Tab-separated table of C-alpha atoms in Angstrom:
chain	number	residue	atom	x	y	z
A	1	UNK	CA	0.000	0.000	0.000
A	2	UNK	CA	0.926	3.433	0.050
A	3	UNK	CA	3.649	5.112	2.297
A	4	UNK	CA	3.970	8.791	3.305
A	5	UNK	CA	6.894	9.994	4.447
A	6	UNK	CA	6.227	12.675	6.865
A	7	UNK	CA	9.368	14.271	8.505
A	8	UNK	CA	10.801	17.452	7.550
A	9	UNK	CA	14.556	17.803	7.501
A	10	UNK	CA	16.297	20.701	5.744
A	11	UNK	CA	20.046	21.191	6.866
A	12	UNK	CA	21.282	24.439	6.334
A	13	UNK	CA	24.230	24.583	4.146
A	14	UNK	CA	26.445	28.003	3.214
A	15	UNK	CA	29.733	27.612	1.741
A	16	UNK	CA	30.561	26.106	-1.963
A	17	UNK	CA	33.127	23.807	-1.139
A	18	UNK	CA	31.978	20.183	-0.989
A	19	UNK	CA	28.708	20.191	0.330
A	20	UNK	CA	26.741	16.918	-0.169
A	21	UNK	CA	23.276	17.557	-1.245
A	22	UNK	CA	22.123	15.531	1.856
A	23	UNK	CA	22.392	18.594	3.526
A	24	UNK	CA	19.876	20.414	1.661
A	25	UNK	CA	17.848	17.600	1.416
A	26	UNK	CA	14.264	17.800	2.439
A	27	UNK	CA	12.495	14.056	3.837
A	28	UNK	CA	8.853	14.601	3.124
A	29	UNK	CA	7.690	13.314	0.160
A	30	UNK	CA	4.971	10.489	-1.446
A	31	UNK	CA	6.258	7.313	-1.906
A	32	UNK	CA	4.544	4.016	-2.974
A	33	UNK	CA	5.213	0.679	-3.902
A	34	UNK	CA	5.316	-0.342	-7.762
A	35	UNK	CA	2.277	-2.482	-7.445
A	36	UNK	CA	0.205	0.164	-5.934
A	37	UNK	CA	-2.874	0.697	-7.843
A	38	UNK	CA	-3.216	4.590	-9.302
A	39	UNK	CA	-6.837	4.917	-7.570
A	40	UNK	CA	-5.080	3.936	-4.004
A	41	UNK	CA	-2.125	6.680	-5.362
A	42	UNK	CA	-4.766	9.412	-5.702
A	43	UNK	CA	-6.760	8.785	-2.930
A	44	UNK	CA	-3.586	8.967	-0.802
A	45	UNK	CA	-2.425	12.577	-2.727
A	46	UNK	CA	-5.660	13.681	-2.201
A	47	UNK	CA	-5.760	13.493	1.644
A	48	UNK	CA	-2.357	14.223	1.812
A	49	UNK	CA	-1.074	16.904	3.981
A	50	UNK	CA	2.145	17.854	2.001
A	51	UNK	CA	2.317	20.871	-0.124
A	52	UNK	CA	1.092	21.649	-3.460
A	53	UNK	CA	4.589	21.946	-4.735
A	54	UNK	CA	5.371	18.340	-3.068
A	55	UNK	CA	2.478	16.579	-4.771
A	56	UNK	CA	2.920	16.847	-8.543
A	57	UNK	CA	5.218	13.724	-8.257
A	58	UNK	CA	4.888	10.189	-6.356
A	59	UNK	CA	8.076	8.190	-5.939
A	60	UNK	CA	8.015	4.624	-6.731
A	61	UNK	CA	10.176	1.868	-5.005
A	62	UNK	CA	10.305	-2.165	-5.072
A	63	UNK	CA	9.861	-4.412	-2.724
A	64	UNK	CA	13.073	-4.594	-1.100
A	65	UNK	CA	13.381	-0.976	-1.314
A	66	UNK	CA	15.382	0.457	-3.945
A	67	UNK	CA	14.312	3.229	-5.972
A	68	UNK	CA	12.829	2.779	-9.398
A	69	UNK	CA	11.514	6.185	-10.507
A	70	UNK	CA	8.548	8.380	-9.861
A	71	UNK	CA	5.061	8.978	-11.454
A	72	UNK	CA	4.041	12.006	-12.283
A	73	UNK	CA	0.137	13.462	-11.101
A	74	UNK	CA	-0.975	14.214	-14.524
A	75	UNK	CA	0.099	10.538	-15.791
A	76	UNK	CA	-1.918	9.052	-13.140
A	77	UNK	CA	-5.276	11.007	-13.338
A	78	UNK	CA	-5.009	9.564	-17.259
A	79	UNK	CA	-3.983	6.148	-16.628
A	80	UNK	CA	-6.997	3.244	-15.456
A	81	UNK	CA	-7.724	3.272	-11.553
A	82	UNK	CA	-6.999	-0.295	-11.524
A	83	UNK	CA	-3.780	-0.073	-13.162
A	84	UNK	CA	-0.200	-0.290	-11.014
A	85	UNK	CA	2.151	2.570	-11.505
A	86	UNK	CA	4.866	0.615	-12.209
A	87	UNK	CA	3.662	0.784	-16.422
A	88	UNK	CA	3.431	4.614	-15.745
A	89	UNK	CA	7.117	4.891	-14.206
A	90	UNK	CA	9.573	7.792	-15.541
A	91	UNK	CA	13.127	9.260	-14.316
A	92	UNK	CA	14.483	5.760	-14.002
A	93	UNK	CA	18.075	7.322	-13.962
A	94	UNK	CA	16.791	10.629	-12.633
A	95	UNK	CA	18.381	10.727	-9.167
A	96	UNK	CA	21.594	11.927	-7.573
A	97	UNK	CA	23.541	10.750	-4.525
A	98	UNK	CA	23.721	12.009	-0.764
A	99	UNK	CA	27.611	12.985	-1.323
A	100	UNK	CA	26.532	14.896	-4.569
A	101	UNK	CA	27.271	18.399	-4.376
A	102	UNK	CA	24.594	20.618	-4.087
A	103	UNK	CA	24.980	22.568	-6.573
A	104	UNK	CA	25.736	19.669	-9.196
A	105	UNK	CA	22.307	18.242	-7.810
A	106	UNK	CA	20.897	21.769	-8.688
A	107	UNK	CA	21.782	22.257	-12.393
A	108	UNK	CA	20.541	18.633	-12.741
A	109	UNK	CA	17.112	19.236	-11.546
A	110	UNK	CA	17.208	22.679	-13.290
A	111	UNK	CA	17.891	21.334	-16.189
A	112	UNK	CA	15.324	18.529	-16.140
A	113	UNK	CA	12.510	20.941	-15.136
A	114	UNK	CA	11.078	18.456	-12.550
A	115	UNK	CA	9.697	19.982	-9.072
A	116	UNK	CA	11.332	17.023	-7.239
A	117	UNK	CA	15.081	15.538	-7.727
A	118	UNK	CA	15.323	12.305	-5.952
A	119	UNK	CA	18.420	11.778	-3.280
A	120	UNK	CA	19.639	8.072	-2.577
A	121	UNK	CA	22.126	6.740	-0.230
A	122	UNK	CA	24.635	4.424	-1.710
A	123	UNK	CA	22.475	1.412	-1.778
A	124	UNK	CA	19.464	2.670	-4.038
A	125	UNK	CA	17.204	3.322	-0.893
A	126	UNK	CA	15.685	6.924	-1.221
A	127	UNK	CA	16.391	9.031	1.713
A	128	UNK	CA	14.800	12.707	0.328
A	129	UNK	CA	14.288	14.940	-2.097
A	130	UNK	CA	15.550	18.184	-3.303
A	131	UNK	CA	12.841	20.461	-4.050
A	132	UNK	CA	12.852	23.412	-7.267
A	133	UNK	CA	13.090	26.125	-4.811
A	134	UNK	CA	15.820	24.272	-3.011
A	135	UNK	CA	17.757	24.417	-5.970
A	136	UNK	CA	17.059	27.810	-7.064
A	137	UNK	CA	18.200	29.092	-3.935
A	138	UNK	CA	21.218	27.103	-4.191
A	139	UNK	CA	21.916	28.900	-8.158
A	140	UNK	CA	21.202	32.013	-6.762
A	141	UNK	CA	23.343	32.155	-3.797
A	142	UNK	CA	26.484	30.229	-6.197
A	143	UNK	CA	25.442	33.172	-8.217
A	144	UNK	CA	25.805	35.912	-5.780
A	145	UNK	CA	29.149	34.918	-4.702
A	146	UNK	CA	30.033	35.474	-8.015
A	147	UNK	CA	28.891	38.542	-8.238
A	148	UNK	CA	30.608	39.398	-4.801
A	149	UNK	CA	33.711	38.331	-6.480
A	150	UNK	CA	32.874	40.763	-9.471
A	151	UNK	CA	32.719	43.583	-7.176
A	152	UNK	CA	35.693	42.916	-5.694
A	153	UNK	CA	34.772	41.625	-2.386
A	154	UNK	CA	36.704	38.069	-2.753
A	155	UNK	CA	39.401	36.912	-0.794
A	156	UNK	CA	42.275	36.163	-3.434
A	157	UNK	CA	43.647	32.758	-2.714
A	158	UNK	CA	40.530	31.163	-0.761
A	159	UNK	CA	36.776	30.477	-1.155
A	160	UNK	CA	35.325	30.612	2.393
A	161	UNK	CA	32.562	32.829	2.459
A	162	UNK	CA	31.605	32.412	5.738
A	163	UNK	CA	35.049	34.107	6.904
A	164	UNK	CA	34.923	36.402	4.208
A	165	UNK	CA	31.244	37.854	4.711
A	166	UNK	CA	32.492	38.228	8.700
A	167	UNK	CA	35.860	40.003	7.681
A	168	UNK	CA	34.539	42.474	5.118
A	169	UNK	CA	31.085	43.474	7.061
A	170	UNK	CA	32.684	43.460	10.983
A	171	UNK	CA	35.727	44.766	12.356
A	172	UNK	CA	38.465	47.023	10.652
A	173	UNK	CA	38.495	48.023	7.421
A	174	UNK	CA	42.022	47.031	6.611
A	175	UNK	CA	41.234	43.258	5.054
A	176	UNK	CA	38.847	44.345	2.346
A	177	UNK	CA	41.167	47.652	1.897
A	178	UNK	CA	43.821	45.787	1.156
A	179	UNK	CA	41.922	42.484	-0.955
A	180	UNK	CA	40.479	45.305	-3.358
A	181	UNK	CA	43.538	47.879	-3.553
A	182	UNK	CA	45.592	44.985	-4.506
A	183	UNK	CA	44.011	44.905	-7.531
A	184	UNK	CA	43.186	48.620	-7.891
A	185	UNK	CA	46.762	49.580	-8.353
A	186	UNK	CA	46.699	47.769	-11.543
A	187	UNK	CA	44.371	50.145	-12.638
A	188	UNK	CA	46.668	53.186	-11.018
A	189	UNK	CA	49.672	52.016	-12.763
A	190	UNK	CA	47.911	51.721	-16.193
A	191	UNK	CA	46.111	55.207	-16.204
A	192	UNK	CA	49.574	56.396	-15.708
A	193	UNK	CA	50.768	54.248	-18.614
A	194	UNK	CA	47.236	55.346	-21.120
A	195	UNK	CA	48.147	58.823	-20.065
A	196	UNK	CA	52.091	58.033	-21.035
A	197	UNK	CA	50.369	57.607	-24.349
A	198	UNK	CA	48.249	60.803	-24.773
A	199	UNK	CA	51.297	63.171	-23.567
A	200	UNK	CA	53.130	61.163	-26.820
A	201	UNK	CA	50.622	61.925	-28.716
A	202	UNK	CA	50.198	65.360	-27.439
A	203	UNK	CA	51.012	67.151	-30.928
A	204	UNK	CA	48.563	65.313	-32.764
A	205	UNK	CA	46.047	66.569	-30.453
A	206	UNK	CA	47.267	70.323	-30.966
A	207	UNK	CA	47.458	70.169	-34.428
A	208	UNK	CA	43.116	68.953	-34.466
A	209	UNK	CA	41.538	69.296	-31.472
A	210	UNK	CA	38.452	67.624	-32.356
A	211	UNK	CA	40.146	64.668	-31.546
A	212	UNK	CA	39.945	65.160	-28.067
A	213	UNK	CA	36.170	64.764	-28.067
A	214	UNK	CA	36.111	60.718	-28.677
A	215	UNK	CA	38.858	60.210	-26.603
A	216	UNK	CA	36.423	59.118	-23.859
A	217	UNK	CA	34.019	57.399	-26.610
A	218	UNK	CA	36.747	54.836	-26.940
A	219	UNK	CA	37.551	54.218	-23.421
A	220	UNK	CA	34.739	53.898	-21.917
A	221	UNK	CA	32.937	51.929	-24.545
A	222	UNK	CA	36.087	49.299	-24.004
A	223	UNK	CA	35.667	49.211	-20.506
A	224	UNK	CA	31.759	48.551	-20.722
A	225	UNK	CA	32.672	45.750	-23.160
A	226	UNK	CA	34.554	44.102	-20.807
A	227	UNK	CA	32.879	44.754	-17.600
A	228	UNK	CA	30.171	42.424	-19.504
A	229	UNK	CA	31.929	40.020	-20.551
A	230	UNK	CA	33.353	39.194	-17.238
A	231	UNK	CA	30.415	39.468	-15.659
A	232	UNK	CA	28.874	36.878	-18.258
A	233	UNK	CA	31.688	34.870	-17.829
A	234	UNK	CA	31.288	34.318	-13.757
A	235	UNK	CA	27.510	33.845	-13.959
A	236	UNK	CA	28.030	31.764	-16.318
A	237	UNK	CA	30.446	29.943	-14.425
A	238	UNK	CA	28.733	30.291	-11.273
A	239	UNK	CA	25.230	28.428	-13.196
A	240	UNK	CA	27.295	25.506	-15.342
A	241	UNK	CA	26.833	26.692	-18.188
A	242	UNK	CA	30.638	27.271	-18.864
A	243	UNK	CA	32.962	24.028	-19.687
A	244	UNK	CA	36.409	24.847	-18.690
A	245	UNK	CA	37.575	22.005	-20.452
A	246	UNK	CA	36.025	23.426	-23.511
A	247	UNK	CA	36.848	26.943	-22.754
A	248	UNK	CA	39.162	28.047	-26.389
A	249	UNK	CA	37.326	26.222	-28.649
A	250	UNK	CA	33.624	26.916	-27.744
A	251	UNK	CA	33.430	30.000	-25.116
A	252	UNK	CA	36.348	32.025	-25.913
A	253	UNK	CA	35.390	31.449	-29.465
A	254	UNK	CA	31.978	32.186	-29.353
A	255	UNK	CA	32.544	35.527	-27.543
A	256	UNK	CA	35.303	36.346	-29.801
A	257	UNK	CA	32.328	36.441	-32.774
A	258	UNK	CA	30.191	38.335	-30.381
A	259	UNK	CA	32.704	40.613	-30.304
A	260	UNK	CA	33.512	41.384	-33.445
A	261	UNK	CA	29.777	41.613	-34.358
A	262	UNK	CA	29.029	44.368	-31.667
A	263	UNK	CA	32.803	45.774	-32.839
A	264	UNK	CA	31.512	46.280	-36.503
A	265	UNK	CA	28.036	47.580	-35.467
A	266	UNK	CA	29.290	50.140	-32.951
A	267	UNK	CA	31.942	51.216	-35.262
A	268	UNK	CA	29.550	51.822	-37.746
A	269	UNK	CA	27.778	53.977	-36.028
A	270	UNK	CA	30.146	55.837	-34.288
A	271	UNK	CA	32.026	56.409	-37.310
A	272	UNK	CA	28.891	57.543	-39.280
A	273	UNK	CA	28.341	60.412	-36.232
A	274	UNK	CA	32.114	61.374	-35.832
A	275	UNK	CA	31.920	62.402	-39.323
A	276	UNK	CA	28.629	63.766	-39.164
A	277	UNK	CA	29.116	65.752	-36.376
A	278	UNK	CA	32.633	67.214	-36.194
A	279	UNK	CA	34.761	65.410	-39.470
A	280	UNK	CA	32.313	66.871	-42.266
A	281	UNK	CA	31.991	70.349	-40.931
A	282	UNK	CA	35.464	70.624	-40.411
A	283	UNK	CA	36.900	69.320	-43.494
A	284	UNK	CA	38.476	66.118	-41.928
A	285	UNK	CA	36.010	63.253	-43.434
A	286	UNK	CA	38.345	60.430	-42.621
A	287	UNK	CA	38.054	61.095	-39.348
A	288	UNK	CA	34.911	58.697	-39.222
A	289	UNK	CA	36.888	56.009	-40.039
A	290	UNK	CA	39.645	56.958	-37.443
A	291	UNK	CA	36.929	56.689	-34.846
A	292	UNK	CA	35.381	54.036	-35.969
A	293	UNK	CA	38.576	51.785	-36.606
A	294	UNK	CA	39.828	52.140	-33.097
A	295	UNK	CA	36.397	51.806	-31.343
A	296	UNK	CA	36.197	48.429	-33.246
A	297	UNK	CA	39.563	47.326	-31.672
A	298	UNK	CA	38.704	48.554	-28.592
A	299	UNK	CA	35.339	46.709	-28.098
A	300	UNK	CA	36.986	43.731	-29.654
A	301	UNK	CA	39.604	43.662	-27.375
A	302	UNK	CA	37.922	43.644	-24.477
A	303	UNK	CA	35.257	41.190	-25.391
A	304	UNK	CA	38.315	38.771	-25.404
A	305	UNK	CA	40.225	39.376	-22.650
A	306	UNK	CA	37.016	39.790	-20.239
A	307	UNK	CA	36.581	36.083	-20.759
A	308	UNK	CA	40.444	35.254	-21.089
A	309	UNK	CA	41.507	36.519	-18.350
A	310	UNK	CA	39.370	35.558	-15.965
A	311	UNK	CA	40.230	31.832	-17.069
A	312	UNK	CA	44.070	32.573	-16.996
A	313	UNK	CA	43.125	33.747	-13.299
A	314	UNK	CA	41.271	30.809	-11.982
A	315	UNK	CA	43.726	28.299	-13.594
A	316	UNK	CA	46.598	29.837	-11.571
A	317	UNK	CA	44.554	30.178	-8.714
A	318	UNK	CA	43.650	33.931	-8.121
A	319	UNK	CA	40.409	35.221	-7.837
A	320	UNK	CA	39.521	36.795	-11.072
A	321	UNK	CA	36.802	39.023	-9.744
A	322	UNK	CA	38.597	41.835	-8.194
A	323	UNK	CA	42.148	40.935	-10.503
A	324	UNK	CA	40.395	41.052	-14.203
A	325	UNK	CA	39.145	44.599	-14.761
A	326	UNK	CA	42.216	46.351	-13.494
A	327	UNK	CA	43.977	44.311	-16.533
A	328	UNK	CA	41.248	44.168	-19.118
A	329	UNK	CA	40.968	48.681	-18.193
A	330	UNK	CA	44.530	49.024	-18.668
A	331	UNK	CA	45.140	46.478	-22.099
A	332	UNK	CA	42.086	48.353	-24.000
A	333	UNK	CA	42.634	51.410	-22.820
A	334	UNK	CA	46.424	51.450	-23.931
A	335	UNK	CA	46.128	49.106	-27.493
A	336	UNK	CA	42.135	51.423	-28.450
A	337	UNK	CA	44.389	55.062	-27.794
A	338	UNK	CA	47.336	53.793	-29.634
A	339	UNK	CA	45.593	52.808	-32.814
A	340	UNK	CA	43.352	55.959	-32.358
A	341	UNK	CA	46.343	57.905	-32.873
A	342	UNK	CA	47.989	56.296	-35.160
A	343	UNK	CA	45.304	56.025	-37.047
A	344	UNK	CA	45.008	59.888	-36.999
A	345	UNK	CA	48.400	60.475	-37.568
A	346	UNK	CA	48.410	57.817	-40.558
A	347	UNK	CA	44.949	59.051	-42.513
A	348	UNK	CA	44.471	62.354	-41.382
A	349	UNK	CA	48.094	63.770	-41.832
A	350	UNK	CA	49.076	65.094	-38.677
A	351	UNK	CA	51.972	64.280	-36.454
A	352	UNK	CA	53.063	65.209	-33.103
């Protein structure tokens, strides 16, 4: 006959490292024997206690125990009252472990779009069930760390967010000072070297000021570029939806063609304006294409390296949140002013 499994047990779990699923685990569910009859299956769902969102499913398991699948509610208000659930099973491989990791358990039940992931213990017995919520508040808070990391909040050489949320939101100021200056010095040293650049190129911009006006254009279109890119990149790490192992020939790939593709529209139209606005009036029409050349390098450029180096920072084992935009600001900025000018210098026929 039927079986209801009535305890409640939901362990709370917090940090990313190597947390079995059995501690997010929840131990009420419906549970019947393969010969149950679906009448006896819906009489028992419809007296049940449980939840709406614990009742769309009804585990299945043999005699001796083991888990053989579930039934879903819609399946068995079709099927013939008199008719065991076993012929109505589904999910026979559907099912993780207790030592699973949570958040492998998560993206498996996400990506199956069932409201109930089964949990076993070694032996095929079922011990709980991970719910959708469960999950989805196991994505999101993989997915906020991320982000944490993205706003330079992350300690450098070690994931342990409990430590790190008590050291960055109690006491003095001088850990997350020093976690996110680290990093911002990168970005000190390279506005001195961009600006190394501009005082090089300081006769070109005396001999036509107007290019002094998309100076910013191609900075900070660079650094919004990349500021997306590695923000795709961790949430897309963070979710499983990244492959390291695949990383050059599939991700890095992929984004370089997104990059080029935005490169070649925003160049477009940047260039078309430029000329519109200050090249045509003033009798410098190439300097469109000046504009328009380096903003295309510039968005390019930083479409690659905000997935690259993130990637070259995990695999020598810094965190990439706070370390990658220092780097990516500094590479664009220096290679999208250095074409600009010699660009300028090259079709426009001035020199320094």
């Amino acid at each position: 006959m039927a079986t209801q499994v009535l305890t409640l047990k939901k362990a709370a779990g917090g940090e990313k490292l190597a947390h079995p699923i059995s501690n997010s685990m929840r131990q009420t569910f419906l549970r019947v024997n393969r010969n149950t009859l679906a009448k006896d299956v819906l009489d028992m769902v419809k007296w049940s206690e449980l939840p709406e969102e614990m009742m769309g499913i009804v585990f299945v398991h043999a005699d001796d125990g083991r888990h053989l699948g579930f039934v879903r509610l819609t399946a068995l208000l079709r099927a013939k009252s008199d008719q065991p659930v076993h012929y109505l099973l589904q999910g026979e491989t559907l099912f993780v472990r207790e030592s699973t990791d949570q958040e492998e358990a998560a993206r498996l039940l996400q990506k199956h779009d069932v409201a109930l992931l089964p949990i076993l213990s070694e032996s095929g017995a079922m011990r709980g069930v991970l719910t959708f919520d469960d999950a989805m508040d196991i994505l999101d808070e993989e997915t906020s760390d991320d982000i944490y990391w993205k706003a330079g909040v992350g300690d450098v050489t070690h994931y342990q967010d409990a430590v790190r949320s008590e050291k960055l939101t109690s006491g003095g100021i001088g850990y997350p000072v020093k976690v996110r200056l680290m990093f911002l010095m990168v970005t000190l040293a390279g506005g001195m070297l961009v600006g190394g650049v501009i005082d090089h190129f300081e006769g070109v911009l005396e001999s036509l000021v107007a290019l002094a006006i998309f100076i910013p254009l191609v900075m900070d279109m660079g650094g919004n570029v990349g500021t997306q890119s590695t923000t795709i990149f961790a949430r897309g790490l963070a979710l499983g939806h990244i492959d390291l192992k695949q990383f050059f020939r599939k991700h890095l790939l992929r984004e370089l063609r997104v990059g080029l593709v935005m490169g070649v529209l925003l160049a477009t139209l940047a260039g078309v304006i430029a000329w519109a606005w200050q090249g045509a009036p003033n009798g410098i029409p190439m300097l469109g294409v000046v504009v328009g050349v380096s903003l295309f390098v510039s968005v390019v450029t930083a479409s690659v390296l905000g997935f690259l180096l993130p990637y070259i920072m995990l695999k020598i084992g810094v965190d990439h949140a706070p370390g990658a935009d220092p780097f990516i600001t500094t590479i664009k900025d220096f290679t999208g002013l250095a074409v600009y000018f010699l660009m300028a210098g090259w079709l426009l026929g001035v020199s320094g």
